[in-house]
mmCIF file of C-alpha atoms and ligand atoms in Angstrom:
data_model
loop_
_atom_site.group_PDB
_atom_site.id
_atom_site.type_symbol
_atom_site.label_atom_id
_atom_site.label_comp_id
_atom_site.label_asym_id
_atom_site.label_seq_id
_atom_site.Cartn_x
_atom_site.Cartn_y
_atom_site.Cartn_z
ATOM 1 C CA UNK A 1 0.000 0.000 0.000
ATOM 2 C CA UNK A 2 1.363 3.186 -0.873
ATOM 3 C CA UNK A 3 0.076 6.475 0.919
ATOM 4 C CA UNK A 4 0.754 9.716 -0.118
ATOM 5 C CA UNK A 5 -0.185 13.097 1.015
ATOM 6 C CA UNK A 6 0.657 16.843 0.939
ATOM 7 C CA UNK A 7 0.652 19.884 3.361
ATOM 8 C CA UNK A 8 1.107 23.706 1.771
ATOM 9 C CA UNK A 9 3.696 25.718 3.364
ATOM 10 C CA UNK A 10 1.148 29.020 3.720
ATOM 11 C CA UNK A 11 1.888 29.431 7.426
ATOM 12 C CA UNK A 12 4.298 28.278 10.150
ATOM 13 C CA UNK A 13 2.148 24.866 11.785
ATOM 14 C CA UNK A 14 -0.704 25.524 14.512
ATOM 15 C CA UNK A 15 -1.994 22.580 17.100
ATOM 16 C CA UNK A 16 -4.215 22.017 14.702
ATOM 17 C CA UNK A 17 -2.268 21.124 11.866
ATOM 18 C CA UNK A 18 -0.007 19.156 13.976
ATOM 19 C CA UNK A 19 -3.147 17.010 15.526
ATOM 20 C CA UNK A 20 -5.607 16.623 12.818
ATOM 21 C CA UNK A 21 -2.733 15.977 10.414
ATOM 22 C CA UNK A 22 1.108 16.096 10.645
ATOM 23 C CA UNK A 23 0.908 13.273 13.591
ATOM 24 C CA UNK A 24 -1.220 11.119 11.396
ATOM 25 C CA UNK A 25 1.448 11.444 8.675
ATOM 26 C CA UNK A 26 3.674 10.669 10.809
ATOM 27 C CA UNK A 27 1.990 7.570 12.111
ATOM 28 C CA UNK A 28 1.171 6.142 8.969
ATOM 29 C CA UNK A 29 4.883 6.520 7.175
ATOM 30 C CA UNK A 30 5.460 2.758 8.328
ATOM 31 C CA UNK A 31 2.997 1.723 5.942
ATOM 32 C CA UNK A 32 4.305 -0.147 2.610
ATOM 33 C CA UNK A 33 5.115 3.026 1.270
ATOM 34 C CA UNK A 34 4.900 6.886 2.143
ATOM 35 C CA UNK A 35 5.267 10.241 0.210
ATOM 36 C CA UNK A 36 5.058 13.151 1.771
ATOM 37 C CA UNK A 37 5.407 16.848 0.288
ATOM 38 C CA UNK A 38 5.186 20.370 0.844
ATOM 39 C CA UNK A 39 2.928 21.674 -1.711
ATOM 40 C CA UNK A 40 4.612 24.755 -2.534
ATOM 41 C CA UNK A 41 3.186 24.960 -6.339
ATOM 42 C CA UNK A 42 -0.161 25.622 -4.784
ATOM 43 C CA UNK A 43 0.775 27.419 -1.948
ATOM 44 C CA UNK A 44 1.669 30.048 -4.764
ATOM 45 C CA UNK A 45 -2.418 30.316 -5.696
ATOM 46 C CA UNK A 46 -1.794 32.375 -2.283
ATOM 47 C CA UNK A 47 1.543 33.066 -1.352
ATOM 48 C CA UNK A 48 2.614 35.879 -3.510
ATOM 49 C CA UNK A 49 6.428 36.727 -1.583
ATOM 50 C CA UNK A 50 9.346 35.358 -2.768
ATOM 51 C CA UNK A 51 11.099 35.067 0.100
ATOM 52 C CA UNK A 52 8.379 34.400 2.060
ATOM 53 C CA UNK A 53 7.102 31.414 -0.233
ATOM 54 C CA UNK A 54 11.425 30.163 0.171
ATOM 55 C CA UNK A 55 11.233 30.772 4.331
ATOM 56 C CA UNK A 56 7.554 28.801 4.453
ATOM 57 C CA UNK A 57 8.774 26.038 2.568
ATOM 58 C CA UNK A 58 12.102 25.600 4.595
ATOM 59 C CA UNK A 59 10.686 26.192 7.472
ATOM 60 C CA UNK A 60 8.056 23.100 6.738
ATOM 61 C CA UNK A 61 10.695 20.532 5.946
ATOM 62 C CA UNK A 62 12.832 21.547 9.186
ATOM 63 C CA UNK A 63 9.410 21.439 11.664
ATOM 64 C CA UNK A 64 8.283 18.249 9.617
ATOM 65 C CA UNK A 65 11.424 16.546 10.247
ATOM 66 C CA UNK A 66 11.044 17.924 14.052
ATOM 67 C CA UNK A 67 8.262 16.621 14.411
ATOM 68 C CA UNK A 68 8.975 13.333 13.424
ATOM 69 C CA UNK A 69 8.848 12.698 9.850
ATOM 70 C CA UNK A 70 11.425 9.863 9.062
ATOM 71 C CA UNK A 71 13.439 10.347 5.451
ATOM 72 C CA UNK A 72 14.007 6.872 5.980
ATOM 73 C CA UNK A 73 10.784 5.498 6.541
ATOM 74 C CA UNK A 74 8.869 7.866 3.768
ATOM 75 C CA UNK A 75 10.290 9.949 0.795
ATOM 76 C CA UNK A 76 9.836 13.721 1.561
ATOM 77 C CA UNK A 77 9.975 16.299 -1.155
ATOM 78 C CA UNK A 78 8.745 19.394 -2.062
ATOM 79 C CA UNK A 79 6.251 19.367 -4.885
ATOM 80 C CA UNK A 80 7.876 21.803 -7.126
ATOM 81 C CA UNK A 81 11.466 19.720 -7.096
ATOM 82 C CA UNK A 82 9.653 17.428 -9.488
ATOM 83 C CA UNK A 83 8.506 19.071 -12.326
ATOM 84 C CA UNK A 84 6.694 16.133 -13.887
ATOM 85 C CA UNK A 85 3.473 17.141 -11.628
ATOM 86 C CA UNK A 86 3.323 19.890 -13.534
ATOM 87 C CA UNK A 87 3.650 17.609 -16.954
ATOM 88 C CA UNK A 88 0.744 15.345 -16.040
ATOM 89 C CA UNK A 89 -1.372 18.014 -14.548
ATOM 90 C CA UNK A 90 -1.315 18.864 -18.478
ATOM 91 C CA UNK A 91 -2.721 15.635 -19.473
ATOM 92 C CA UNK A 92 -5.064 15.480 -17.001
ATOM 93 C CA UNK A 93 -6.543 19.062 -17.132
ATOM 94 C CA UNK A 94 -7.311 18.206 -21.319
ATOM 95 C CA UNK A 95 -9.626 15.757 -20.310
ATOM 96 C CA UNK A 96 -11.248 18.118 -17.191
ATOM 97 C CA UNK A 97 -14.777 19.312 -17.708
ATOM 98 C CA UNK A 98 -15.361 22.927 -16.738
ATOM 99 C CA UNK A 99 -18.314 22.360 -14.340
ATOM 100 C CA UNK A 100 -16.234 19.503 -12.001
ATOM 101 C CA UNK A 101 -14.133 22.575 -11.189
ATOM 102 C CA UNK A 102 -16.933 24.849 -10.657
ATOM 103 C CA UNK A 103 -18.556 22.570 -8.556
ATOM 104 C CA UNK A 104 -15.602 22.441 -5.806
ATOM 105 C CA UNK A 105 -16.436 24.201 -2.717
ATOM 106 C CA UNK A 106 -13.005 24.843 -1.603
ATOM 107 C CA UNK A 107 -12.530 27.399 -5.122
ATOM 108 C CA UNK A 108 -15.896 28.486 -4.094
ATOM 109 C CA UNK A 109 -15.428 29.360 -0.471
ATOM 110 C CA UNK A 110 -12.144 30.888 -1.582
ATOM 111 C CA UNK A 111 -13.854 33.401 -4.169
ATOM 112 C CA UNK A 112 -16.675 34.061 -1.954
ATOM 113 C CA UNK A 113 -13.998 35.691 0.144
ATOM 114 C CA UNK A 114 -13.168 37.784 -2.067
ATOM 115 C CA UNK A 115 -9.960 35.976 -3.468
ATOM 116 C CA UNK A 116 -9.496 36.913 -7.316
ATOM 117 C CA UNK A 117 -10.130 33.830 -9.475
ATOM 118 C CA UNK A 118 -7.361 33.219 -11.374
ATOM 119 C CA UNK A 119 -6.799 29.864 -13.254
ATOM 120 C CA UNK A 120 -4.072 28.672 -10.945
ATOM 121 C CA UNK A 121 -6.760 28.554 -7.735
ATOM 122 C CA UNK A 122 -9.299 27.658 -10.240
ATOM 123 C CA UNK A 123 -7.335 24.172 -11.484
ATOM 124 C CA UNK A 124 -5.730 23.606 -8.080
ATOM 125 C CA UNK A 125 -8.010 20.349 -7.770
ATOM 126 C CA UNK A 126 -6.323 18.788 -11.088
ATOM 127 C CA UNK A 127 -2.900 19.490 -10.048
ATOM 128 C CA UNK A 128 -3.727 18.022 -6.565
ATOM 129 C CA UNK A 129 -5.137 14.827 -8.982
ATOM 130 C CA UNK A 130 -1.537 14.642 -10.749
ATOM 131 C CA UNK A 131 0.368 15.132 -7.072
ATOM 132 C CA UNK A 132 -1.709 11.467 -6.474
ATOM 133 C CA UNK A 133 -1.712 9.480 -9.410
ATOM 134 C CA UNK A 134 1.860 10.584 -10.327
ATOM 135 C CA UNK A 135 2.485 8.144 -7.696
ATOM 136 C CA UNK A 136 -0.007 5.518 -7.854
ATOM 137 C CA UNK A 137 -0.722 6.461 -4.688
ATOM 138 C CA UNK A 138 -3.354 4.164 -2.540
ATOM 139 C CA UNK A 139 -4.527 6.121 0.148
ATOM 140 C CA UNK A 140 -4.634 9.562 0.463
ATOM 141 C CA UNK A 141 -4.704 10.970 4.327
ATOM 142 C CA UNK A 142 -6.316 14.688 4.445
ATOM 143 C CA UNK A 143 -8.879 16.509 6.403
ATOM 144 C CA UNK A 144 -12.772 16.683 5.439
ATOM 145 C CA UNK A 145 -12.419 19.558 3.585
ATOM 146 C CA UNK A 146 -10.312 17.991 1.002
ATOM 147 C CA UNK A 147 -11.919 14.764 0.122
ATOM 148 C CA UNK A 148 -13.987 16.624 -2.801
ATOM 149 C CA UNK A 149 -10.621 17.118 -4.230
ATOM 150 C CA UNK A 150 -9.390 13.374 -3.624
ATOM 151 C CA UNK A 151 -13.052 12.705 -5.382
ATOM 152 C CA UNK A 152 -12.462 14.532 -8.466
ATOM 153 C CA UNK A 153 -8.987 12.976 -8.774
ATOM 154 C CA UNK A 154 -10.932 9.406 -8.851
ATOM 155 C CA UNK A 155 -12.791 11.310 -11.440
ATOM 156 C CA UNK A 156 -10.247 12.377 -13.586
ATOM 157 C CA UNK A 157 -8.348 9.254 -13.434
ATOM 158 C CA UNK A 158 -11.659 7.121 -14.490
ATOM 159 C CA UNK A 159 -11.937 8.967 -17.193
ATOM 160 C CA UNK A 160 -8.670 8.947 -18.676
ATOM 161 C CA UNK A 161 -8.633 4.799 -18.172
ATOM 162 C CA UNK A 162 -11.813 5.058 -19.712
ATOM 163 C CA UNK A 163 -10.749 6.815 -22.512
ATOM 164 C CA UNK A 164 -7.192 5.593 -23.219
ATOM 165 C CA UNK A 165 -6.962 2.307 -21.113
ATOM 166 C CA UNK A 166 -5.562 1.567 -17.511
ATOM 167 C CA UNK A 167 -3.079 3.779 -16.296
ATOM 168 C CA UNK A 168 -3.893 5.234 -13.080
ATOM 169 C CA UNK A 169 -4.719 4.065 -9.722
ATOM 170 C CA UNK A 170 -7.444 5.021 -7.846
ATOM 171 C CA UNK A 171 -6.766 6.311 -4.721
ATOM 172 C CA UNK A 172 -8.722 6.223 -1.588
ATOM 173 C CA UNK A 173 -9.081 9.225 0.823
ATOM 174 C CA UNK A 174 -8.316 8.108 4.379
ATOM 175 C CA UNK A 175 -10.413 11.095 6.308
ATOM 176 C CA UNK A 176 -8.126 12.167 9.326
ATOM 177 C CA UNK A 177 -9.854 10.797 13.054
ATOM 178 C CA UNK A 178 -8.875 13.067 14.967
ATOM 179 C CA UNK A 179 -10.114 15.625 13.029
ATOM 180 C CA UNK A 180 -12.085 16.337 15.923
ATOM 181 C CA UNK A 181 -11.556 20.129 15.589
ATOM 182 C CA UNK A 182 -8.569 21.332 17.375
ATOM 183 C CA UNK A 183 -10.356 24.934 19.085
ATOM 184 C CA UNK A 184 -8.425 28.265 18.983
ATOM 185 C CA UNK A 185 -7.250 30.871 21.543
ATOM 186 C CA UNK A 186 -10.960 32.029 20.849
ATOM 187 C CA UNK A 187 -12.864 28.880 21.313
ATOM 188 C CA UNK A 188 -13.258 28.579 17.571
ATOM 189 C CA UNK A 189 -11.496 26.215 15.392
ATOM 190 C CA UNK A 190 -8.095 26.277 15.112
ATOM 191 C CA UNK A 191 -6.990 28.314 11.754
ATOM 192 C CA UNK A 192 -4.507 30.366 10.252
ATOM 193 C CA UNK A 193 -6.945 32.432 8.582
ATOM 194 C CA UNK A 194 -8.700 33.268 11.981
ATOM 195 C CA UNK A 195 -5.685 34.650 14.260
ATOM 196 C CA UNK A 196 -6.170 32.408 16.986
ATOM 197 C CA UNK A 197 -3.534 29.757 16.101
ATOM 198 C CA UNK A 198 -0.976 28.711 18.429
ATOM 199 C CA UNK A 199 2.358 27.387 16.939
ATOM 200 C CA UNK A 200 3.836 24.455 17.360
ATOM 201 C CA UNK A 201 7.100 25.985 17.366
ATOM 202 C CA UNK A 202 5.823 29.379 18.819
ATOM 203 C CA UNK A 203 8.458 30.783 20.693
ATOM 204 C CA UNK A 204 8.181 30.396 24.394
ATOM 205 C CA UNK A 205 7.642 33.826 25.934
ATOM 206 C CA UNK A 206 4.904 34.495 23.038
ATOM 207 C CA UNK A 207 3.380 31.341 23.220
ATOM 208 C CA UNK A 208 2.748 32.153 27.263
ATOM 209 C CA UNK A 209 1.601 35.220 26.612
ATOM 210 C CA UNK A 210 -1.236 33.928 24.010
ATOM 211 C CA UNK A 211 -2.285 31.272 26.338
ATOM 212 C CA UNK A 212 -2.708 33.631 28.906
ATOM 213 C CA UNK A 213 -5.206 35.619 26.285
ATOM 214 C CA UNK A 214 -6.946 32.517 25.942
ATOM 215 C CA UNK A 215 -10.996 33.543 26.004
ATOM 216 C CA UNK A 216 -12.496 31.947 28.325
ATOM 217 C CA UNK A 217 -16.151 32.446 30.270
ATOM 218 C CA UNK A 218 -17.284 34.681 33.178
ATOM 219 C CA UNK A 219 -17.834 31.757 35.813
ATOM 220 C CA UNK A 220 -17.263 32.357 39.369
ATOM 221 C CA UNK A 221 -14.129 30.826 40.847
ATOM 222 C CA UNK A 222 -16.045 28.983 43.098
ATOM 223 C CA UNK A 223 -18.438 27.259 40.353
ATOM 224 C CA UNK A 224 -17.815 23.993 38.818
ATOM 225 C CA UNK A 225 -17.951 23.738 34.749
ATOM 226 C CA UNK A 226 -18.321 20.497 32.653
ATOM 227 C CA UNK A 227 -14.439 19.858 31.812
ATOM 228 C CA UNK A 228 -15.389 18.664 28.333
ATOM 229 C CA UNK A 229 -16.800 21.214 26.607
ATOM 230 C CA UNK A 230 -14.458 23.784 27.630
ATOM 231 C CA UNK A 231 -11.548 24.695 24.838
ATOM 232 C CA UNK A 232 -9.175 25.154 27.453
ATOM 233 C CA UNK A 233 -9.932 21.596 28.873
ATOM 234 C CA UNK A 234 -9.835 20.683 25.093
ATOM 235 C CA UNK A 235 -6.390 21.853 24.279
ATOM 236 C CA UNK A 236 -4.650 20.758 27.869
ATOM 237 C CA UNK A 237 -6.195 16.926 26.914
ATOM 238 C CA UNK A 238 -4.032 16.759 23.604
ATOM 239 C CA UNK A 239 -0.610 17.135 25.921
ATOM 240 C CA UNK A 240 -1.632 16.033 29.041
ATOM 241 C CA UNK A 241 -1.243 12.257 29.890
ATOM 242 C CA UNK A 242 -4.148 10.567 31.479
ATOM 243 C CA UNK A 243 -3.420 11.062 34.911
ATOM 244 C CA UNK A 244 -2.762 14.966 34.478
ATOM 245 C CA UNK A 245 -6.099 14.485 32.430
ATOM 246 C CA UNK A 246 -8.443 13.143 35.026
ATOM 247 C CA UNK A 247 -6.612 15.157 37.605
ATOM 248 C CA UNK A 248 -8.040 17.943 36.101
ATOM 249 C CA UNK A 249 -11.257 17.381 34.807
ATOM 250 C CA UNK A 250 -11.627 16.128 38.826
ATOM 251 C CA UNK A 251 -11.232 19.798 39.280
ATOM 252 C CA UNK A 252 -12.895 21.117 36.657
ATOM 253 C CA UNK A 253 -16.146 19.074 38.657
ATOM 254 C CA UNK A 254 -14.981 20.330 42.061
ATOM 255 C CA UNK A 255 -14.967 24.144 41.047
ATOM 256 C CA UNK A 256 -13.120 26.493 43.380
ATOM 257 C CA UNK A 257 -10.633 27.137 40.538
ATOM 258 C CA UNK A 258 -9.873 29.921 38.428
ATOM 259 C CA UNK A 259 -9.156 29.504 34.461
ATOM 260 C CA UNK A 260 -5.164 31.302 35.351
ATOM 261 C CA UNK A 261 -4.327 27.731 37.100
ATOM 262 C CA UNK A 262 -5.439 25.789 34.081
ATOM 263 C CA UNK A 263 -3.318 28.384 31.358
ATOM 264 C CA UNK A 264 -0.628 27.747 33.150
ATOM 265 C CA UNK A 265 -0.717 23.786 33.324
ATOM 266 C CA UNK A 266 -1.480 24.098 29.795
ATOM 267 C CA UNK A 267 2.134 25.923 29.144
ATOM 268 C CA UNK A 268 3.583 23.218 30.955
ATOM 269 C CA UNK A 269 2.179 20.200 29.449
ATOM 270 C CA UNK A 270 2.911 22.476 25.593
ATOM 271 C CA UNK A 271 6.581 23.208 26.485
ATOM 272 C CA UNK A 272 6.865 18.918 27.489
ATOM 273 C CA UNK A 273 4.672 18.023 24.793
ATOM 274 C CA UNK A 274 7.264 19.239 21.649
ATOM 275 C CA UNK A 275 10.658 19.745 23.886
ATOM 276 C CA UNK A 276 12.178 17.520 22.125
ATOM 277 C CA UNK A 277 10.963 18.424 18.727
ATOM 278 C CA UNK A 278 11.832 21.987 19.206
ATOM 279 C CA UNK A 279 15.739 20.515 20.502
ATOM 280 C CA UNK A 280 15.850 18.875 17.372
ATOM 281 C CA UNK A 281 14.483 21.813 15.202
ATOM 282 C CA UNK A 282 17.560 24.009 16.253
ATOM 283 C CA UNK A 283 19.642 21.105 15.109
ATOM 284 C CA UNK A 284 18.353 21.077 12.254
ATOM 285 C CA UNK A 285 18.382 24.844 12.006
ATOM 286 C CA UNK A 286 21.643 25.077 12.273
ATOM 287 C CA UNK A 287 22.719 22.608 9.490
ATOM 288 C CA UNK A 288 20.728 23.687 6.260
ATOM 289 C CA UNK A 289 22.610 22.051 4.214
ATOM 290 C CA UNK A 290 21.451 19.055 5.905
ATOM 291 C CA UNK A 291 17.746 19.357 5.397
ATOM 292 C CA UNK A 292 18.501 20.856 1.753
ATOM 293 C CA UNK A 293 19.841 17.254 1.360
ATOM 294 C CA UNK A 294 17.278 15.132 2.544
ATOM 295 C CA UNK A 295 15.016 17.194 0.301
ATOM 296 C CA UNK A 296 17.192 16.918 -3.101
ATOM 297 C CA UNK A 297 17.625 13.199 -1.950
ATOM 298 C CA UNK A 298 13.798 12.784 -1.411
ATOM 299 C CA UNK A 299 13.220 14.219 -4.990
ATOM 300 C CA UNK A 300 15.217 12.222 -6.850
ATOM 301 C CA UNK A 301 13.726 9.002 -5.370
ATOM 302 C CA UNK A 302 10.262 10.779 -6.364
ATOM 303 C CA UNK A 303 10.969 11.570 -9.881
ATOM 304 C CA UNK A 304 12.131 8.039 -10.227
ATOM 305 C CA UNK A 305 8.305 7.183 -9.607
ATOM 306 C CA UNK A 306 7.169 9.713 -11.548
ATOM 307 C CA UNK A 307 8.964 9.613 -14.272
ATOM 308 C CA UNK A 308 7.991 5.881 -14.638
ATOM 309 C CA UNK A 309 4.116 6.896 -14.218
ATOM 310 C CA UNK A 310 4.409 9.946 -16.577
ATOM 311 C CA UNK A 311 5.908 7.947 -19.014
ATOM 312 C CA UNK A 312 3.016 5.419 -18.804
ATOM 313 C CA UNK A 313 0.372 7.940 -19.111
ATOM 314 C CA UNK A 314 2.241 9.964 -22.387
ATOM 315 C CA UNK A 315 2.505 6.664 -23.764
ATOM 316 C CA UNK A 316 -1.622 5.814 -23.100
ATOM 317 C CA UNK A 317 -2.273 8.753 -24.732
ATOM 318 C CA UNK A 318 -0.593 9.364 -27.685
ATOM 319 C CA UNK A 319 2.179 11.749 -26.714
ATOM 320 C CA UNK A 320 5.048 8.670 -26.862
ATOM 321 C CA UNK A 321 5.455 5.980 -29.289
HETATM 322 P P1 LIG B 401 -5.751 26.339 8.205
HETATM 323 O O1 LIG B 401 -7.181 26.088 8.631
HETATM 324 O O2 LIG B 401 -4.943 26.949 9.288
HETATM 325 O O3 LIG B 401 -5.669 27.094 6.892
HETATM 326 P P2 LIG B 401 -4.990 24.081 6.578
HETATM 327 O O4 LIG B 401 -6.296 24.129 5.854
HETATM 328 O O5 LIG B 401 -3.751 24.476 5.846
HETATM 329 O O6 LIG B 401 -5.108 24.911 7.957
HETATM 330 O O7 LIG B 401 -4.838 22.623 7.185
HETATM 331 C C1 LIG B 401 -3.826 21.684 6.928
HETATM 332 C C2 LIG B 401 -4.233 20.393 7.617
HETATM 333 O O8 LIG B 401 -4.407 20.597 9.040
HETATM 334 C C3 LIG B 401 -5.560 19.838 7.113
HETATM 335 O O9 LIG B 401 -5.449 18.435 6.982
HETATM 336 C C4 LIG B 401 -6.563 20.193 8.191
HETATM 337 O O10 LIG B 401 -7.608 19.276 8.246
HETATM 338 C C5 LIG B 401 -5.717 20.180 9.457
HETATM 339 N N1 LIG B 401 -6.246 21.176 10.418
HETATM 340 C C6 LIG B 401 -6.161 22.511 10.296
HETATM 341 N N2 LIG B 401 -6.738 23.149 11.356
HETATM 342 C C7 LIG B 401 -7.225 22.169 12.159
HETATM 343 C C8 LIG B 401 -7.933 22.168 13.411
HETATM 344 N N3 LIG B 401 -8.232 23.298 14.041
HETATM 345 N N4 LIG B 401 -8.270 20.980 13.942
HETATM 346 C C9 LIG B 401 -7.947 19.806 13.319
HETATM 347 N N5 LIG B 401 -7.282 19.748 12.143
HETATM 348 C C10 LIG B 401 -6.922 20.901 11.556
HETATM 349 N N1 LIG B 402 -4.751 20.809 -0.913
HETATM 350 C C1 LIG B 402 -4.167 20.200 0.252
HETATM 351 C C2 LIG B 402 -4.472 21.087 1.482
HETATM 352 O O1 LIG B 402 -4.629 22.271 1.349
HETATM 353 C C3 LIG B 402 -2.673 20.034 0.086
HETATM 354 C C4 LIG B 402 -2.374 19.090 -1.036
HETATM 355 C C5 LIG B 402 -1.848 19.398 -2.255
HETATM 356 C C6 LIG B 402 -2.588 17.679 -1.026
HETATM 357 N N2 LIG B 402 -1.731 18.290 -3.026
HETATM 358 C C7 LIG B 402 -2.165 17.215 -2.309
HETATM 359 C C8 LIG B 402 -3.101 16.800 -0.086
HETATM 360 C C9 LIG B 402 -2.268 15.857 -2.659
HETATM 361 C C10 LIG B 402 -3.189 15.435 -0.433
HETATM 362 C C11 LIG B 402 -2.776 14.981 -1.711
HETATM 363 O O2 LIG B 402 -4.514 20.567 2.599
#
């Protein structure tokens, strides 16, 4: 089985990102097979810096490989280091009817907030459909709002079998559990495009300072308050290890606390929780050349897949002999 999925470098990475997605990558890259890139051709439908669009996309491969992503257990690249996506997204977008595109709510949400249209944002589904079957990829591991996308890729790649005989694979989407909805400093979910994100690598005297801004409700110190649907209760239970868990929701039921007690504990079980990855970011920080070598290393192995693939798909269709 071969999974494969991709993560844009738009922003540094929030809780969220890290528990509705990067730890699932990272779980599932002892499968058969695992590819894993930073989708920095798409992250240009937004990203619109140069050097920011350089920084984001270093920055992702050094708090990926943080984090925990394994260059020997699954092949890391950045999408843009193999230019055959770009190729097949070709191929694919010939055979792409207008209305499929139209019909994607992620392109619509986008416009309806007053993003301009262009055709980059408006094909971003069929290069997302050539990132997958460029790899014959099995299962494809992304949040809710993205199956659509994994849907029209099945789409795309039905048709073109259809019409010029079996080349692709059909992946699966693999919707991510815990995407449970990681809430923000404001209660809301998580998101960079909300400023209420907390970063994983956040550095420590700021990341204090917006847990202590943390909303939270006008209860008396005295009262006690459901543990579970509180966000700050929420957040502490993705660090916290059972005891510390049950410890305080047992408090949460007693009431005579105050929400100050709980910010705090939350700092501490945050600055545990990704010690080590942040040790092993400024590692990594300091030896570029290093991660600039796990990336050219990870793209080589990934244009030996897809040039293999491409080749199959020119040849289906005409464009090779
Ligand atoms: P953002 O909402 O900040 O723009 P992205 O859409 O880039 O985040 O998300 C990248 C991945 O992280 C997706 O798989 C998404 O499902 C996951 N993710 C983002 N925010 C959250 C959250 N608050 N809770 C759980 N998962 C999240
Ligand atoms: N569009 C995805 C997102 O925003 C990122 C992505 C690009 C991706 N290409 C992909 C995810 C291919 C899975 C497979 O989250």
């Amino acid at each position: 089985m071969r999974v494969l999925s991709g993560i844009q470098p738009t922003a540094r990475f929030h809780w969220g990102n890290y528990f509705g997605a990067i730890r699932q990558y990272i779980d599932l890259q002892t499968e058969d097979e695992a590819y894993y890139f930073i989708a920095d051709l798409h992250a240009l439908t937004t990203v619109r810096d140069a050097d920011k669009l350089r920084q984001n996309t270093f920055d992702a491969a050094v708090d990926l490989l943080a984090l925990g992503l394994n260059p020997e257990h699954a092949v890391m690249f950045v999408q843009s280091h193999v230019p055959e996506v770009t190729q097949l997204c070709w191929l694919l977008m010939t055979g792409t009817p207008m209305g499929l595109l139209e019909r994607c709510t992620a392109f619509k949400d986008k416009k309806a907030h007053g993003l301009t249209a262009d055709a980059g944002l408006f094909t971003y589904p069929v290069l997302m459909a050539a990132d997958i079957l460029l790899y014959d990829a099995d299962v494809v591991p992304v949040g809710k709002d993205q199956v659509q996308h994994i849907e029209v890729c099945r789409d795309l790649a039905g048709s073109f079998n259809h019409e010029f005989g079996e080349t692709f694979v059909l992946p699966k989407a693999k919707i991510l559990e815990s995407t449970a909805k990681v809430p923000g400093t404001d209660g809301e979910k998580m998101s960079k495009s909300y400023n209420n994100t907390l970063e994983v690598f956040e550095p420590l005297g700021q990341l204090k300072k917006k847990i202590m801004r943390i909303t939270t409700d006008s209860r008396p110190m005295e009262d006690a308050k459901e543990p579970e649907s509180d966000h700050l209760f929420q957040l502490y239970s993705l660090m916290a290890d059972d005891s510390q868990r049950e410890e305080m929701a047992a408090m949460y039921r007693r009431g005579g606390f105050g929400y100050g007690e709980v910010k705090k504990a939350l700092l501490g079980v945050a600055t545990d929780y990704f010690a080590e990855a942040r040790e092993r970011r400024e590692a990594l920080v300091a030896k570029p050349e290093q991660v600039q070598d796990i990336l050219a290393d990870g793209a080589s192995r990934a244009r030996k897949k897809a040039g293999e693939v491409l080749a199959r798909a020119e040849t289906a269709c005409g464009l090779r002999g």
